[in-house]
GROMACS .gro file of C-alpha atoms in nm:
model
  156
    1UNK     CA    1 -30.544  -7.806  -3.105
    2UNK     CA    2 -30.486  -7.879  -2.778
    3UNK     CA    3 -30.238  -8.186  -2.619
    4UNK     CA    4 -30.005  -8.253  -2.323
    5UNK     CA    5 -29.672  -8.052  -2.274
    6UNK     CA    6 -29.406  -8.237  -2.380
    7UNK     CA    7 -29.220  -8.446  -2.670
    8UNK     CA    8 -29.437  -8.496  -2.991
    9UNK     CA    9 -29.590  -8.825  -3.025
   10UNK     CA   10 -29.427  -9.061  -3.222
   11UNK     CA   11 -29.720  -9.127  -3.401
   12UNK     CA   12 -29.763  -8.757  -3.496
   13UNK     CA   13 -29.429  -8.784  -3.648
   14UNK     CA   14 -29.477  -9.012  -3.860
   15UNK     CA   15 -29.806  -8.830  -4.012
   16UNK     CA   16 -29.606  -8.567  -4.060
   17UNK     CA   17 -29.297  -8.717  -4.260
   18UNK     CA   18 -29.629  -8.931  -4.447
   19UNK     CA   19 -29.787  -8.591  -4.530
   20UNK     CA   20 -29.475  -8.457  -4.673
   21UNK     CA   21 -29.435  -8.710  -4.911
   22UNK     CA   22 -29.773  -8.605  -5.061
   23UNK     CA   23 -29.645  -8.257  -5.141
   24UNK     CA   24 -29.620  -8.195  -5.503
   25UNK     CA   25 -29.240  -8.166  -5.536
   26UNK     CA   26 -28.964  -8.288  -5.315
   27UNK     CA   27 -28.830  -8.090  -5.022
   28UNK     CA   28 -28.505  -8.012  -5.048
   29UNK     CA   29 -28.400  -8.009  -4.716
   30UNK     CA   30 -28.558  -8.110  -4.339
   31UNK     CA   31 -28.478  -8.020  -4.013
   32UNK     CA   32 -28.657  -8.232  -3.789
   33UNK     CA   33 -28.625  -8.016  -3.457
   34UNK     CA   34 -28.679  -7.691  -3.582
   35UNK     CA   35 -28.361  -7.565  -3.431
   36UNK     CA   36 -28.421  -7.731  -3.106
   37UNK     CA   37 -28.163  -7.992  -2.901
   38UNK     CA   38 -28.284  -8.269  -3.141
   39UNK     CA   39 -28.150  -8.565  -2.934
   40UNK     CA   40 -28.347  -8.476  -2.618
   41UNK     CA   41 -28.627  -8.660  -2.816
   42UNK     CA   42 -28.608  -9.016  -2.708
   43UNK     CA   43 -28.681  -9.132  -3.051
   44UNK     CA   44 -28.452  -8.901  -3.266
   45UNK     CA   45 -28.304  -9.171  -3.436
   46UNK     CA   46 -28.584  -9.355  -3.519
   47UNK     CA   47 -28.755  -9.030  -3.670
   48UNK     CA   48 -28.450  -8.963  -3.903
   49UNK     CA   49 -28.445  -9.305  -4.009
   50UNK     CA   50 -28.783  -9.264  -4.128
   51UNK     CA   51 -28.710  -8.952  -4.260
   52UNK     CA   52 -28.423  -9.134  -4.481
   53UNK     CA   53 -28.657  -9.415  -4.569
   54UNK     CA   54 -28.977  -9.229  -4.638
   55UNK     CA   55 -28.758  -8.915  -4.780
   56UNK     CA   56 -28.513  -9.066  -4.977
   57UNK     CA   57 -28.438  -8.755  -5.164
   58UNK     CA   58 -28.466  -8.479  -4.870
   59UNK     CA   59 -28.129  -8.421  -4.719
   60UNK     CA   60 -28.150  -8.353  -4.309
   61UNK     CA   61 -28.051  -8.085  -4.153
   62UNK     CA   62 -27.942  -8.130  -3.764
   63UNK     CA   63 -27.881  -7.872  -3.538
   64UNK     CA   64 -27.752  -7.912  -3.220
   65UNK     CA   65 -27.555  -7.781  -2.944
   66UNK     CA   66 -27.336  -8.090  -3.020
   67UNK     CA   67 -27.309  -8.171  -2.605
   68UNK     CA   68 -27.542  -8.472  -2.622
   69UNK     CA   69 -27.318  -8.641  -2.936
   70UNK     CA   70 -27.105  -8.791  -2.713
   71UNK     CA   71 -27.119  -9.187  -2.596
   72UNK     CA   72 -27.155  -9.326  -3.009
   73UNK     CA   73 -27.449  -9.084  -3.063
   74UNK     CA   74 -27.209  -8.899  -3.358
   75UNK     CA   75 -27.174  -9.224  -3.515
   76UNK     CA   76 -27.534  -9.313  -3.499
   77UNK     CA   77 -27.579  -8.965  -3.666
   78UNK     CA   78 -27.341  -9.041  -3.966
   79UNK     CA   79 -27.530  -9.390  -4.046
   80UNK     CA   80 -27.827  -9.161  -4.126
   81UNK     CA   81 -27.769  -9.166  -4.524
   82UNK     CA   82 -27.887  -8.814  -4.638
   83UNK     CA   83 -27.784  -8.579  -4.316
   84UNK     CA   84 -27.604  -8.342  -4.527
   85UNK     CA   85 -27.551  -8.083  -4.315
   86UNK     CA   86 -27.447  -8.047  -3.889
   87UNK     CA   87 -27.516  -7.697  -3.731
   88UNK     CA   88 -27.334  -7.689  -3.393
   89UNK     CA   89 -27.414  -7.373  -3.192
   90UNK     CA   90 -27.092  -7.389  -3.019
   91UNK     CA   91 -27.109  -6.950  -2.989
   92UNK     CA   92 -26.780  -6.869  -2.750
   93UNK     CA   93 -26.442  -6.994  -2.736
   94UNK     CA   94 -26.342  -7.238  -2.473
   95UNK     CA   95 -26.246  -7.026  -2.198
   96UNK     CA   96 -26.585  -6.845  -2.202
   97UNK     CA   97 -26.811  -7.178  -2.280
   98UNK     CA   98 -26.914  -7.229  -1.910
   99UNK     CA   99 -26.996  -6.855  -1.816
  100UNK     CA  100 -27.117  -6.801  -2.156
  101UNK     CA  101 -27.352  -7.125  -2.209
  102UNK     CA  102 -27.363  -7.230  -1.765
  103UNK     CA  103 -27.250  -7.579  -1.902
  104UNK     CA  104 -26.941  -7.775  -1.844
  105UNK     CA  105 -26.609  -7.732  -2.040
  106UNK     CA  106 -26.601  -8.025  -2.112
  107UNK     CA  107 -26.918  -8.017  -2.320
  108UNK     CA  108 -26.636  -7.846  -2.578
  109UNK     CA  109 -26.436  -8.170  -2.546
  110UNK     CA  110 -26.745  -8.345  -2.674
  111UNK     CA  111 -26.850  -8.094  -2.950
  112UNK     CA  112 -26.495  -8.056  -3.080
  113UNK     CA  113 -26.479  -8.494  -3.071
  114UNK     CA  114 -26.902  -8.519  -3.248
  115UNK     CA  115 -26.733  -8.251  -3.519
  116UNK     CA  116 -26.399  -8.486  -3.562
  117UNK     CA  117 -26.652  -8.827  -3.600
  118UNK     CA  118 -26.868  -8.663  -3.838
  119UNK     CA  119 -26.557  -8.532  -4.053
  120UNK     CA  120 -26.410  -8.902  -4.019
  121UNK     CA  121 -26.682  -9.079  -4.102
  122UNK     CA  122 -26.876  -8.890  -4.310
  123UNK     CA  123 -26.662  -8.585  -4.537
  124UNK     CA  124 -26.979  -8.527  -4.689
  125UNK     CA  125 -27.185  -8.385  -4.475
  126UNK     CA  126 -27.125  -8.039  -4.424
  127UNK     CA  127 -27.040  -7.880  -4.086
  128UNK     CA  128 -27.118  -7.522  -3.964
  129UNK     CA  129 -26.974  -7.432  -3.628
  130UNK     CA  130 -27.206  -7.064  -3.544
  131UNK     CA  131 -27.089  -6.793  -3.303
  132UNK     CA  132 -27.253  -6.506  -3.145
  133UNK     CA  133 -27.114  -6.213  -3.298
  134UNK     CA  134 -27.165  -5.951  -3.045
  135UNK     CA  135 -26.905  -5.755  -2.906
  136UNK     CA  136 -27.141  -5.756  -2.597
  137UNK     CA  137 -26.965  -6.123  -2.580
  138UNK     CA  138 -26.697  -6.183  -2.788
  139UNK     CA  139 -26.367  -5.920  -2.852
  140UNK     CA  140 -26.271  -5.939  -3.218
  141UNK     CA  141 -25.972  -6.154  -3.087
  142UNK     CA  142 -26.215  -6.405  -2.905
  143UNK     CA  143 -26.404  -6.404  -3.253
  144UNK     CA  144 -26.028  -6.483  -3.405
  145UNK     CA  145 -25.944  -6.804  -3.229
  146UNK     CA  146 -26.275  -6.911  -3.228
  147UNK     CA  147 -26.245  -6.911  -3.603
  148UNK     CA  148 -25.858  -7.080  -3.597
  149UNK     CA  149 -25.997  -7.341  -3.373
  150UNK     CA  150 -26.301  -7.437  -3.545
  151UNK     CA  151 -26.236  -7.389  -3.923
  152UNK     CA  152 -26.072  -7.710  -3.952
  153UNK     CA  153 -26.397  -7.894  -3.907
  154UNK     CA  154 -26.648  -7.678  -4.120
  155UNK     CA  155 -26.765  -7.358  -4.183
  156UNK     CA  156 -26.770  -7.065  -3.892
   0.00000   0.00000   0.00000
């Protein structure tokens, strides 16, 4: 199969989600973006809307870098009725974000406020917060307050 670089087309989604209803027993779980920056996709909300609709029974699972859940996207994200679970790739502590990921610090402002939206609005869902454990870039201290700092939103 051969097509055009770029985004899926919508149309292609929606196959998809309609071919997965036709398997034999219902999936327990999706993830839409196979570990990929799921709201680069112009139509992400659409497509878990229709997930929701035509999946009724198939909790999401969204991960993300959490840096584009800023400006009401969060919110959007909790009026999705089965996302059950948030992965945010967050990897460093705050003082290393910008070397460690060459974005912004205050991407972590926005992470750390998508994590506090999700918890407010939406207990159940279940939030991981991952880290790179590698002493090639964390210290077992860095690995420390990265786990203070995040644990009161979810998992690390």
């Amino acid at each position: 199969m051969t097509r055009p670089i770029g985004d899926m087309n919508f149309d292609l989604v929606k196959k998809c989600i309609e071919d997965i209803r036709l398997f034999p027993e219902t999936l327990k779980e999706i993830c839409v973006s196979n570990y990929g920056e799921t709201p680069l996709y112009k139509d992400w909300i659409k497509v878990l809307e229709m997930v929701a609709l035509r999946l009724p029974r198939t909790g999401i699972v969204f991960p993300t870098n959490g840096t584009l859940l800023g400006d009401g996207c969060a919110e959007l994200l909790c009026s999705i009725p089965t996302v059950r679970l948030v992965n945010f790739s967050v990897n460093t502590i705050r003082e290393r974000y910008e070397i460690f990921h060459k974005l912004p610090s205050k991407s972590y402002d926005i992470i750390e406020q998508a994590a506090q939206t999700i918890k407010r609005l939406r207990p159940d869902i279940t939030i991981w917060i991952s880290l790179v454990r590698d002493s090639q870039y964390q210290s077992p201290k860095e690995v420390e307050l990265f786990q203070q700092f995040w644990s009161r939103y979810g998992t690390v």
